[in-house]
């Protein structure tokens, strides 16, 4: 079934906004409604073209009226986020209560046929007892008692319950790895943009990334086609954190794990970086997704590997390495020449 | 239109459109021209410099488990070689039983308080097998909990002992090593040396059955004597979150010096592969078959241990 009227939440952020813009560019789709609490920034609003912006709070029951009145048939819930700014409690309320209200609205509506939820790989938690790669049917060994991972896990619980109540609605849950790209602003992109990148002393986790273009393409595909199920979404391959830092030309700042908390609070206060407990766990151990189901059932192969996605982020942001690769190559040649002359 | 900026940022393909860097100072630097054939010293220096450059710029590949082959071959394995060749004088036999390619599961006895036997087996497979294969070991979660050791273990290609990881490695044609006795084997008192402990729940057999790879029994003699464990300080072990805190004749009496392993003479024998592909894949769920195969592997290793021990005349001289 092709979507006719699509509602996208979180359109003031990168993924929601660009998804709305892509869908609005397709004349086969009658209406695209974008919902968010704040209007999208002007450049994003321009891209969104004929998509309509509805300034509404999905925590408010009014959202049900929007869904019902517009006869929405496809809902893309892209607003669940590890909001880098804003207070933790507000983020949690937005994520969890917002999802509950949105699902209540969908349940009441007779028109909604498809629900796409952007979730996160954080629902797998991160512990030393976890396998090297997560498949969709694995459950976490340990989840932090609060924070983004907990929000996402609760959101998925509600979505599952909704799926049971409304079996006629096709529910697609997409568990995204950390998204990077030249323009997207996330907790992780801010982290790598720091001149000194804090790491946990004695740990070097694997990092798996998803390019923002692939993330958008997956959301769009899920919104357009009947592809129910839970899917891991991530680029191929991994980098280690130290390798990524070196590729970005940054310098690592290894901190003993006891020092991370106070420094993290400080950095958070100064809105430099986010160091929540699950972020810390991730810095310890890392998390890698198996994307077999994405390829075989969902029918999508990410075009950007983790490595290329990261390199694109680095060049796209214009992160200037402390010592450029050219300089290093020149030093290498220099040393070789000197030795050749002497021997 | 939404993704204008994105659409023209295609990942560069191997062939086709040429990529023109807009900011050449940020694009990857061209590889320095290969050095003209110079002296041996110059060539080696060039290799070292190229290695350092790749490490500093992060220009190397790791697999999804985090296995960093370049680092393993040039940094992690070399310091183990003197221990292997000079200290323990390891004699590895039966390496022709280890296939040159494709998945296989090496199952060995565990001993020695610290898992040096696992490291030496890795080195035996890598250095003495013609295919120079890397043994991907399945380790306890304690390893990945530890700082420094945990990340190094990942970079050396090892992973957590669990079904999904074991089967994923075996399916992708890797040589996997497992020490099914676990802590019971490595931490057993000296008086129980060379007595095989219980082989877990036979998880390794079901992993082999599911993937249809052969099981290669491996018997290690010599590792029992490196740290003769005569005592265990349990409160200290609990405090440190370790499975045991060993007391050997020299440790902790002599402090760090007591942590030097005794120079016993080692033998590592790889036995004839036990095929598992003959059973149908559902066999992994047949407890009787799993138990029987587990016993067969265990018996083979135990008998080989007895034979090797009877041939040995001296712990240190062999």
PDB file of C-alpha atoms in Angstrom, chain B residues 29-285:
ATOM      1  CA  UNK B  29      47.547  11.926   1.728  1.00  0.00           C
ATOM      2  CA  UNK B  30      48.931   9.923  -1.176  1.00  0.00           C
ATOM      3  CA  UNK B  31      50.994   6.954  -0.135  1.00  0.00           C
ATOM      4  CA  UNK B  32      54.651   7.806  -0.318  1.00  0.00           C
ATOM      5  CA  UNK B  33      56.204   6.188  -3.380  1.00  0.00           C
ATOM      6  CA  UNK B  34      57.470   2.681  -2.675  1.00  0.00           C
ATOM      7  CA  UNK B  35      61.091   2.918  -1.612  1.00  0.00           C
ATOM      8  CA  UNK B  36      63.745   2.118  -4.196  1.00  0.00           C
ATOM      9  CA  UNK B  37      65.454  -1.127  -3.374  1.00  0.00           C
ATOM     10  CA  UNK B  38      68.028   0.019  -0.879  1.00  0.00           C
ATOM     11  CA  UNK B  39      69.844  -1.701   1.919  1.00  0.00           C
ATOM     12  CA  UNK B  40      68.069  -4.156   4.187  1.00  0.00           C
ATOM     13  CA  UNK B  41      68.078  -1.559   6.950  1.00  0.00           C
ATOM     14  CA  UNK B  42      66.404   1.015   4.732  1.00  0.00           C
ATOM     15  CA  UNK B  43      63.712  -1.407   3.666  1.00  0.00           C
ATOM     16  CA  UNK B  44      62.928  -2.347   7.224  1.00  0.00           C
ATOM     17  CA  UNK B  45      62.901   1.247   8.314  1.00  0.00           C
ATOM     18  CA  UNK B  46      60.501   2.054   5.491  1.00  0.00           C
ATOM     19  CA  UNK B  47      58.235  -0.757   6.660  1.00  0.00           C
ATOM     20  CA  UNK B  48      58.280   0.483  10.223  1.00  0.00           C
ATOM     21  CA  UNK B  49      57.594   4.050   9.148  1.00  0.00           C
ATOM     22  CA  UNK B  50      54.732   2.987   6.908  1.00  0.00           C
ATOM     23  CA  UNK B  51      53.317   0.962   9.782  1.00  0.00           C
ATOM     24  CA  UNK B  52      53.554   3.927  12.131  1.00  0.00           C
ATOM     25  CA  UNK B  53      51.927   6.204   9.588  1.00  0.00           C
ATOM     26  CA  UNK B  54      49.000   3.818   9.167  1.00  0.00           C
ATOM     27  CA  UNK B  55      48.591   3.573  12.931  1.00  0.00           C
ATOM     28  CA  UNK B  56      48.811   7.319  13.532  1.00  0.00           C
ATOM     29  CA  UNK B  57      46.297   8.164  10.818  1.00  0.00           C
ATOM     30  CA  UNK B  58      44.000   5.279  11.745  1.00  0.00           C
ATOM     31  CA  UNK B  59      44.345   3.817   8.258  1.00  0.00           C
ATOM     32  CA  UNK B  60      43.856   0.116   8.954  1.00  0.00           C
ATOM     33  CA  UNK B  61      41.071  -2.422   8.840  1.00  0.00           C
ATOM     34  CA  UNK B  62      39.476  -4.347  11.663  1.00  0.00           C
ATOM     35  CA  UNK B  63      36.737  -6.930  11.398  1.00  0.00           C
ATOM     36  CA  UNK B  64      33.363  -6.675  13.113  1.00  0.00           C
ATOM     37  CA  UNK B  65      34.689  -8.477  16.185  1.00  0.00           C
ATOM     38  CA  UNK B  66      37.409  -5.848  16.451  1.00  0.00           C
ATOM     39  CA  UNK B  67      40.193  -8.143  15.197  1.00  0.00           C
ATOM     40  CA  UNK B  68      43.116  -5.998  14.107  1.00  0.00           C
ATOM     41  CA  UNK B  69      45.351  -8.343  12.130  1.00  0.00           C
ATOM     42  CA  UNK B  70      48.114  -5.837  11.523  1.00  0.00           C
ATOM     43  CA  UNK B  71      48.396  -4.990  15.207  1.00  0.00           C
ATOM     44  CA  UNK B  72      48.221  -8.651  16.199  1.00  0.00           C
ATOM     45  CA  UNK B  73      50.950  -9.733  13.790  1.00  0.00           C
ATOM     46  CA  UNK B  74      53.353  -6.889  14.407  1.00  0.00           C
ATOM     47  CA  UNK B  75      52.761  -5.858  18.021  1.00  0.00           C
ATOM     48  CA  UNK B  76      50.805  -8.396  20.052  1.00  0.00           C
ATOM     49  CA  UNK B  77      52.347 -11.702  18.953  1.00  0.00           C
ATOM     50  CA  UNK B  78      56.086 -10.870  18.767  1.00  0.00           C
ATOM     51  CA  UNK B  79      56.584 -10.386  22.548  1.00  0.00           C
ATOM     52  CA  UNK B  80      55.108 -13.846  23.109  1.00  0.00           C
ATOM     53  CA  UNK B  81      57.646 -15.512  20.812  1.00  0.00           C
ATOM     54  CA  UNK B  82      60.612 -15.545  23.234  1.00  0.00           C
ATOM     55  CA  UNK B  83      58.315 -17.107  25.816  1.00  0.00           C
ATOM     56  CA  UNK B  84      57.226 -19.705  23.267  1.00  0.00           C
ATOM     57  CA  UNK B  85      60.635 -20.501  21.817  1.00  0.00           C
ATOM     58  CA  UNK B  86      63.105 -19.915  24.628  1.00  0.00           C
ATOM     59  CA  UNK B  87      61.242 -20.132  27.913  1.00  0.00           C
ATOM     60  CA  UNK B  88      58.738 -22.963  27.403  1.00  0.00           C
ATOM     61  CA  UNK B  89      60.479 -24.445  24.319  1.00  0.00           C
ATOM     62  CA  UNK B  90      57.077 -25.453  22.992  1.00  0.00           C
ATOM     63  CA  UNK B  91      56.947 -28.467  20.701  1.00  0.00           C
ATOM     64  CA  UNK B  92      53.798 -28.401  18.625  1.00  0.00           C
ATOM     65  CA  UNK B  93      52.844 -31.619  16.857  1.00  0.00           C
ATOM     66  CA  UNK B  94      49.945 -32.714  14.711  1.00  0.00           C
ATOM     67  CA  UNK B  95      49.433 -29.331  13.085  1.00  0.00           C
ATOM     68  CA  UNK B  96      48.557 -31.127   9.845  1.00  0.00           C
ATOM     69  CA  UNK B  97      45.278 -31.979  11.587  1.00  0.00           C
ATOM     70  CA  UNK B  98      44.381 -28.291  11.573  1.00  0.00           C
ATOM     71  CA  UNK B  99      42.730 -27.468   8.229  1.00  0.00           C
ATOM     72  CA  UNK B 100      44.350 -24.760   6.129  1.00  0.00           C
ATOM     73  CA  UNK B 101      41.058 -23.085   5.462  1.00  0.00           C
ATOM     74  CA  UNK B 102      37.465 -23.175   6.591  1.00  0.00           C
ATOM     75  CA  UNK B 103      35.944 -23.291  10.021  1.00  0.00           C
ATOM     76  CA  UNK B 104      37.206 -25.677  12.682  1.00  0.00           C
ATOM     77  CA  UNK B 105      36.954 -25.795  16.440  1.00  0.00           C
ATOM     78  CA  UNK B 106      40.086 -26.440  18.479  1.00  0.00           C
ATOM     79  CA  UNK B 107      39.203 -27.799  21.918  1.00  0.00           C
ATOM     80  CA  UNK B 108      41.971 -27.927  24.520  1.00  0.00           C
ATOM     81  CA  UNK B 109      42.637 -28.593  28.178  1.00  0.00           C
ATOM     82  CA  UNK B 110      43.047 -25.540  30.372  1.00  0.00           C
ATOM     83  CA  UNK B 111      45.600 -25.081  33.123  1.00  0.00           C
ATOM     84  CA  UNK B 112      48.257 -22.869  34.605  1.00  0.00           C
ATOM     85  CA  UNK B 113      46.437 -20.240  36.690  1.00  0.00           C
ATOM     86  CA  UNK B 114      46.935 -17.631  33.972  1.00  0.00           C
ATOM     87  CA  UNK B 115      45.782 -18.480  30.438  1.00  0.00           C
ATOM     88  CA  UNK B 116      49.284 -18.683  28.966  1.00  0.00           C
ATOM     89  CA  UNK B 117      48.311 -22.043  27.453  1.00  0.00           C
ATOM     90  CA  UNK B 118      45.749 -20.249  25.292  1.00  0.00           C
ATOM     91  CA  UNK B 119      48.307 -17.681  24.147  1.00  0.00           C
ATOM     92  CA  UNK B 120      50.898 -20.351  23.342  1.00  0.00           C
ATOM     93  CA  UNK B 121      48.351 -22.357  21.357  1.00  0.00           C
ATOM     94  CA  UNK B 122      47.527 -19.250  19.339  1.00  0.00           C
ATOM     95  CA  UNK B 123      51.195 -18.819  18.596  1.00  0.00           C
ATOM     96  CA  UNK B 124      51.640 -22.506  17.712  1.00  0.00           C
ATOM     97  CA  UNK B 125      48.834 -22.289  15.166  1.00  0.00           C
ATOM     98  CA  UNK B 126      50.060 -19.012  13.764  1.00  0.00           C
ATOM     99  CA  UNK B 127      53.779 -19.723  13.563  1.00  0.00           C
ATOM    100  CA  UNK B 128      53.948 -23.428  12.827  1.00  0.00           C
ATOM    101  CA  UNK B 129      50.944 -23.976  10.609  1.00  0.00           C
ATOM    102  CA  UNK B 130      51.743 -23.406   6.919  1.00  0.00           C
ATOM    103  CA  UNK B 131      48.604 -21.287   6.480  1.00  0.00           C
ATOM    104  CA  UNK B 132      49.642 -19.093   9.458  1.00  0.00           C
ATOM    105  CA  UNK B 133      46.097 -19.094  10.730  1.00  0.00           C
ATOM    106  CA  UNK B 134      44.828 -16.955  13.546  1.00  0.00           C
ATOM    107  CA  UNK B 135      43.143 -18.842  16.349  1.00  0.00           C
ATOM    108  CA  UNK B 136      40.082 -16.894  17.441  1.00  0.00           C
ATOM    109  CA  UNK B 137      39.576 -17.761  21.069  1.00  0.00           C
ATOM    110  CA  UNK B 138      36.387 -17.784  23.074  1.00  0.00           C
ATOM    111  CA  UNK B 139      37.045 -16.211  26.451  1.00  0.00           C
ATOM    112  CA  UNK B 140      35.210 -15.620  29.715  1.00  0.00           C
ATOM    113  CA  UNK B 141      33.376 -12.334  30.227  1.00  0.00           C
ATOM    114  CA  UNK B 142      35.910 -11.431  32.933  1.00  0.00           C
ATOM    115  CA  UNK B 143      38.435 -10.812  30.144  1.00  0.00           C
ATOM    116  CA  UNK B 144      36.203  -8.205  28.526  1.00  0.00           C
ATOM    117  CA  UNK B 145      35.421  -6.590  31.851  1.00  0.00           C
ATOM    118  CA  UNK B 146      39.077  -5.816  32.475  1.00  0.00           C
ATOM    119  CA  UNK B 147      40.575  -2.547  31.294  1.00  0.00           C
ATOM    120  CA  UNK B 148      43.529  -2.827  28.862  1.00  0.00           C
ATOM    121  CA  UNK B 149      43.236  -6.647  28.655  1.00  0.00           C
ATOM    122  CA  UNK B 150      39.668  -6.539  27.351  1.00  0.00           C
ATOM    123  CA  UNK B 151      40.319  -4.244  24.380  1.00  0.00           C
ATOM    124  CA  UNK B 152      43.581  -6.062  23.600  1.00  0.00           C
ATOM    125  CA  UNK B 153      41.756  -9.388  23.555  1.00  0.00           C
ATOM    126  CA  UNK B 154      39.258  -7.950  21.073  1.00  0.00           C
ATOM    127  CA  UNK B 155      42.047  -6.593  18.902  1.00  0.00           C
ATOM    128  CA  UNK B 156      43.760  -9.982  18.970  1.00  0.00           C
ATOM    129  CA  UNK B 157      40.537 -11.415  17.541  1.00  0.00           C
ATOM    130  CA  UNK B 158      39.088 -13.089  20.600  1.00  0.00           C
ATOM    131  CA  UNK B 159      35.519 -12.839  21.716  1.00  0.00           C
ATOM    132  CA  UNK B 160      33.082 -13.844  24.416  1.00  0.00           C
ATOM    133  CA  UNK B 161      32.380 -17.546  24.846  1.00  0.00           C
ATOM    134  CA  UNK B 162      28.742 -17.591  23.798  1.00  0.00           C
ATOM    135  CA  UNK B 163      26.748 -19.385  21.134  1.00  0.00           C
ATOM    136  CA  UNK B 164      26.094 -16.474  18.783  1.00  0.00           C
ATOM    137  CA  UNK B 165      29.753 -15.469  18.602  1.00  0.00           C
ATOM    138  CA  UNK B 166      31.073 -19.027  18.285  1.00  0.00           C
ATOM    139  CA  UNK B 167      28.677 -19.847  15.480  1.00  0.00           C
ATOM    140  CA  UNK B 168      29.263 -16.557  13.703  1.00  0.00           C
ATOM    141  CA  UNK B 169      33.020 -17.131  13.680  1.00  0.00           C
ATOM    142  CA  UNK B 170      32.726 -20.768  12.605  1.00  0.00           C
ATOM    143  CA  UNK B 171      30.261 -19.924   9.837  1.00  0.00           C
ATOM    144  CA  UNK B 172      32.598 -17.302   8.465  1.00  0.00           C
ATOM    145  CA  UNK B 173      35.293 -19.968   8.208  1.00  0.00           C
ATOM    146  CA  UNK B 174      37.468 -18.998  11.151  1.00  0.00           C
ATOM    147  CA  UNK B 175      39.554 -21.288  13.297  1.00  0.00           C
ATOM    148  CA  UNK B 176      38.083 -21.039  16.770  1.00  0.00           C
ATOM    149  CA  UNK B 177      39.723 -22.107  20.031  1.00  0.00           C
ATOM    150  CA  UNK B 178      37.805 -23.040  23.137  1.00  0.00           C
ATOM    151  CA  UNK B 179      38.835 -24.162  26.620  1.00  0.00           C
ATOM    152  CA  UNK B 180      35.646 -25.765  27.891  1.00  0.00           C
ATOM    153  CA  UNK B 181      36.911 -26.450  31.412  1.00  0.00           C
ATOM    154  CA  UNK B 182      36.970 -22.707  32.038  1.00  0.00           C
ATOM    155  CA  UNK B 183      37.905 -21.546  35.532  1.00  0.00           C
ATOM    156  CA  UNK B 184      37.541 -25.054  36.884  1.00  0.00           C
ATOM    157  CA  UNK B 185      40.417 -26.132  34.669  1.00  0.00           C
ATOM    158  CA  UNK B 186      42.740 -23.159  34.787  1.00  0.00           C
ATOM    159  CA  UNK B 187      42.288 -22.584  38.511  1.00  0.00           C
ATOM    160  CA  UNK B 188      42.462 -26.159  39.749  1.00  0.00           C
ATOM    161  CA  UNK B 189      44.930 -26.985  42.536  1.00  0.00           C
ATOM    162  CA  UNK B 190      48.319 -28.388  41.590  1.00  0.00           C
ATOM    163  CA  UNK B 191      47.502 -31.813  43.007  1.00  0.00           C
ATOM    164  CA  UNK B 192      44.781 -32.210  40.355  1.00  0.00           C
ATOM    165  CA  UNK B 193      47.128 -31.531  37.467  1.00  0.00           C
ATOM    166  CA  UNK B 194      46.307 -33.184  34.138  1.00  0.00           C
ATOM    167  CA  UNK B 195      42.944 -34.361  35.443  1.00  0.00           C
ATOM    168  CA  UNK B 196      40.402 -32.946  33.059  1.00  0.00           C
ATOM    169  CA  UNK B 197      37.518 -31.161  34.735  1.00  0.00           C
ATOM    170  CA  UNK B 198      33.927 -31.210  33.562  1.00  0.00           C
ATOM    171  CA  UNK B 199      33.542 -29.879  30.015  1.00  0.00           C
ATOM    172  CA  UNK B 200      30.874 -27.305  30.751  1.00  0.00           C
ATOM    173  CA  UNK B 201      27.519 -28.155  29.248  1.00  0.00           C
ATOM    174  CA  UNK B 202      28.919 -29.170  25.909  1.00  0.00           C
ATOM    175  CA  UNK B 203      28.049 -25.838  24.344  1.00  0.00           C
ATOM    176  CA  UNK B 204      31.063 -26.036  22.074  1.00  0.00           C
ATOM    177  CA  UNK B 205      29.821 -29.335  20.620  1.00  0.00           C
ATOM    178  CA  UNK B 206      26.433 -27.925  19.724  1.00  0.00           C
ATOM    179  CA  UNK B 207      28.116 -24.912  18.098  1.00  0.00           C
ATOM    180  CA  UNK B 208      30.234 -27.286  15.993  1.00  0.00           C
ATOM    181  CA  UNK B 209      27.208 -29.430  15.161  1.00  0.00           C
ATOM    182  CA  UNK B 210      25.161 -26.433  14.078  1.00  0.00           C
ATOM    183  CA  UNK B 211      27.893 -25.191  11.790  1.00  0.00           C
ATOM    184  CA  UNK B 212      29.112 -28.636  10.708  1.00  0.00           C
ATOM    185  CA  UNK B 213      32.782 -27.933  11.408  1.00  0.00           C
ATOM    186  CA  UNK B 214      35.271 -30.534  12.670  1.00  0.00           C
ATOM    187  CA  UNK B 215      36.410 -30.559  16.286  1.00  0.00           C
ATOM    188  CA  UNK B 216      40.162 -30.771  16.769  1.00  0.00           C
ATOM    189  CA  UNK B 217      41.131 -32.069  20.202  1.00  0.00           C
ATOM    190  CA  UNK B 218      44.242 -30.361  21.498  1.00  0.00           C
ATOM    191  CA  UNK B 219      46.306 -31.579  24.458  1.00  0.00           C
ATOM    192  CA  UNK B 220      48.700 -29.260  26.215  1.00  0.00           C
ATOM    193  CA  UNK B 221      51.382 -30.610  28.529  1.00  0.00           C
ATOM    194  CA  UNK B 222      53.615 -28.306  30.528  1.00  0.00           C
ATOM    195  CA  UNK B 223      51.227 -25.501  31.351  1.00  0.00           C
ATOM    196  CA  UNK B 224      50.202 -27.130  34.621  1.00  0.00           C
ATOM    197  CA  UNK B 225      53.632 -26.555  36.091  1.00  0.00           C
ATOM    198  CA  UNK B 226      54.149 -22.868  35.274  1.00  0.00           C
ATOM    199  CA  UNK B 227      52.338 -21.625  38.374  1.00  0.00           C
ATOM    200  CA  UNK B 228      51.753 -24.591  40.708  1.00  0.00           C
ATOM    201  CA  UNK B 229      48.671 -23.401  42.563  1.00  0.00           C
ATOM    202  CA  UNK B 230      48.935 -24.685  46.109  1.00  0.00           C
ATOM    203  CA  UNK B 231      46.503 -22.302  47.747  1.00  0.00           C
ATOM    204  CA  UNK B 232      43.724 -19.840  47.151  1.00  0.00           C
ATOM    205  CA  UNK B 233      43.044 -16.645  49.131  1.00  0.00           C
ATOM    206  CA  UNK B 234      39.274 -16.535  48.724  1.00  0.00           C
ATOM    207  CA  UNK B 235      38.490 -13.245  50.517  1.00  0.00           C
ATOM    208  CA  UNK B 236      41.028 -11.458  48.342  1.00  0.00           C
ATOM    209  CA  UNK B 237      39.579 -13.068  45.219  1.00  0.00           C
ATOM    210  CA  UNK B 238      36.101 -11.928  46.213  1.00  0.00           C
ATOM    211  CA  UNK B 239      37.370  -8.456  46.920  1.00  0.00           C
ATOM    212  CA  UNK B 240      38.975  -8.200  43.489  1.00  0.00           C
ATOM    213  CA  UNK B 241      36.076  -9.896  41.732  1.00  0.00           C
ATOM    214  CA  UNK B 242      38.303 -12.702  40.482  1.00  0.00           C
ATOM    215  CA  UNK B 243      37.430 -16.398  40.339  1.00  0.00           C
ATOM    216  CA  UNK B 244      40.432 -17.217  42.573  1.00  0.00           C
ATOM    217  CA  UNK B 245      43.530 -15.601  44.020  1.00  0.00           C
ATOM    218  CA  UNK B 246      46.330 -18.093  43.521  1.00  0.00           C
ATOM    219  CA  UNK B 247      49.111 -18.910  45.931  1.00  0.00           C
ATOM    220  CA  UNK B 248      52.103 -20.615  44.326  1.00  0.00           C
ATOM    221  CA  UNK B 249      55.401 -21.500  45.982  1.00  0.00           C
ATOM    222  CA  UNK B 250      56.765 -18.157  44.742  1.00  0.00           C
ATOM    223  CA  UNK B 251      53.679 -15.953  44.604  1.00  0.00           C
ATOM    224  CA  UNK B 252      52.794 -13.741  46.428  1.00  0.00           C
ATOM    225  CA  UNK B 253      55.859 -14.557  48.554  1.00  0.00           C
ATOM    226  CA  UNK B 254      58.362 -13.043  46.109  1.00  0.00           C
ATOM    227  CA  UNK B 255      56.041 -10.319  44.874  1.00  0.00           C
ATOM    228  CA  UNK B 256      56.258  -9.512  41.171  1.00  0.00           C
ATOM    229  CA  UNK B 257      59.241 -11.848  40.815  1.00  0.00           C
ATOM    230  CA  UNK B 258      56.970 -14.670  41.906  1.00  0.00           C
ATOM    231  CA  UNK B 259      54.787 -13.931  38.893  1.00  0.00           C
ATOM    232  CA  UNK B 260      57.496 -15.193  36.519  1.00  0.00           C
ATOM    233  CA  UNK B 261      56.260 -18.545  35.218  1.00  0.00           C
ATOM    234  CA  UNK B 262      58.422 -21.600  35.867  1.00  0.00           C
ATOM    235  CA  UNK B 263      60.225 -22.676  32.686  1.00  0.00           C
ATOM    236  CA  UNK B 264      58.548 -26.013  32.140  1.00  0.00           C
ATOM    237  CA  UNK B 265      58.931 -27.803  28.814  1.00  0.00           C
ATOM    238  CA  UNK B 266      55.715 -27.762  26.799  1.00  0.00           C
ATOM    239  CA  UNK B 267      54.107 -30.073  24.271  1.00  0.00           C
ATOM    240  CA  UNK B 268      51.026 -29.092  22.319  1.00  0.00           C
ATOM    241  CA  UNK B 269      49.500 -31.927  20.349  1.00  0.00           C
ATOM    242  CA  UNK B 270      46.673 -31.443  17.884  1.00  0.00           C
ATOM    243  CA  UNK B 271      44.709 -34.655  17.456  1.00  0.00           C
ATOM    244  CA  UNK B 272      42.788 -36.117  14.584  1.00  0.00           C
ATOM    245  CA  UNK B 273      39.707 -34.019  13.713  1.00  0.00           C
ATOM    246  CA  UNK B 274      36.363 -35.373  14.859  1.00  0.00           C
ATOM    247  CA  UNK B 275      33.895 -34.651  12.047  1.00  0.00           C
ATOM    248  CA  UNK B 276      30.469 -33.304  12.949  1.00  0.00           C
ATOM    249  CA  UNK B 277      29.056 -32.768   9.476  1.00  0.00           C
ATOM    250  CA  UNK B 278      27.762 -36.359   9.328  1.00  0.00           C
ATOM    251  CA  UNK B 279      25.048 -35.566  11.851  1.00  0.00           C
ATOM    252  CA  UNK B 280      22.069 -33.598  10.715  1.00  0.00           C
ATOM    253  CA  UNK B 281      21.985 -29.998  11.976  1.00  0.00           C
ATOM    254  CA  UNK B 282      19.137 -30.840  14.328  1.00  0.00           C
ATOM    255  CA  UNK B 283      21.651 -32.973  16.212  1.00  0.00           C
ATOM    256  CA  UNK B 284      22.663 -29.885  18.162  1.00  0.00           C
ATOM    257  CA  UNK B 285      19.365 -30.161  20.007  1.00  0.00           C
TER     258      UNK B 285
END
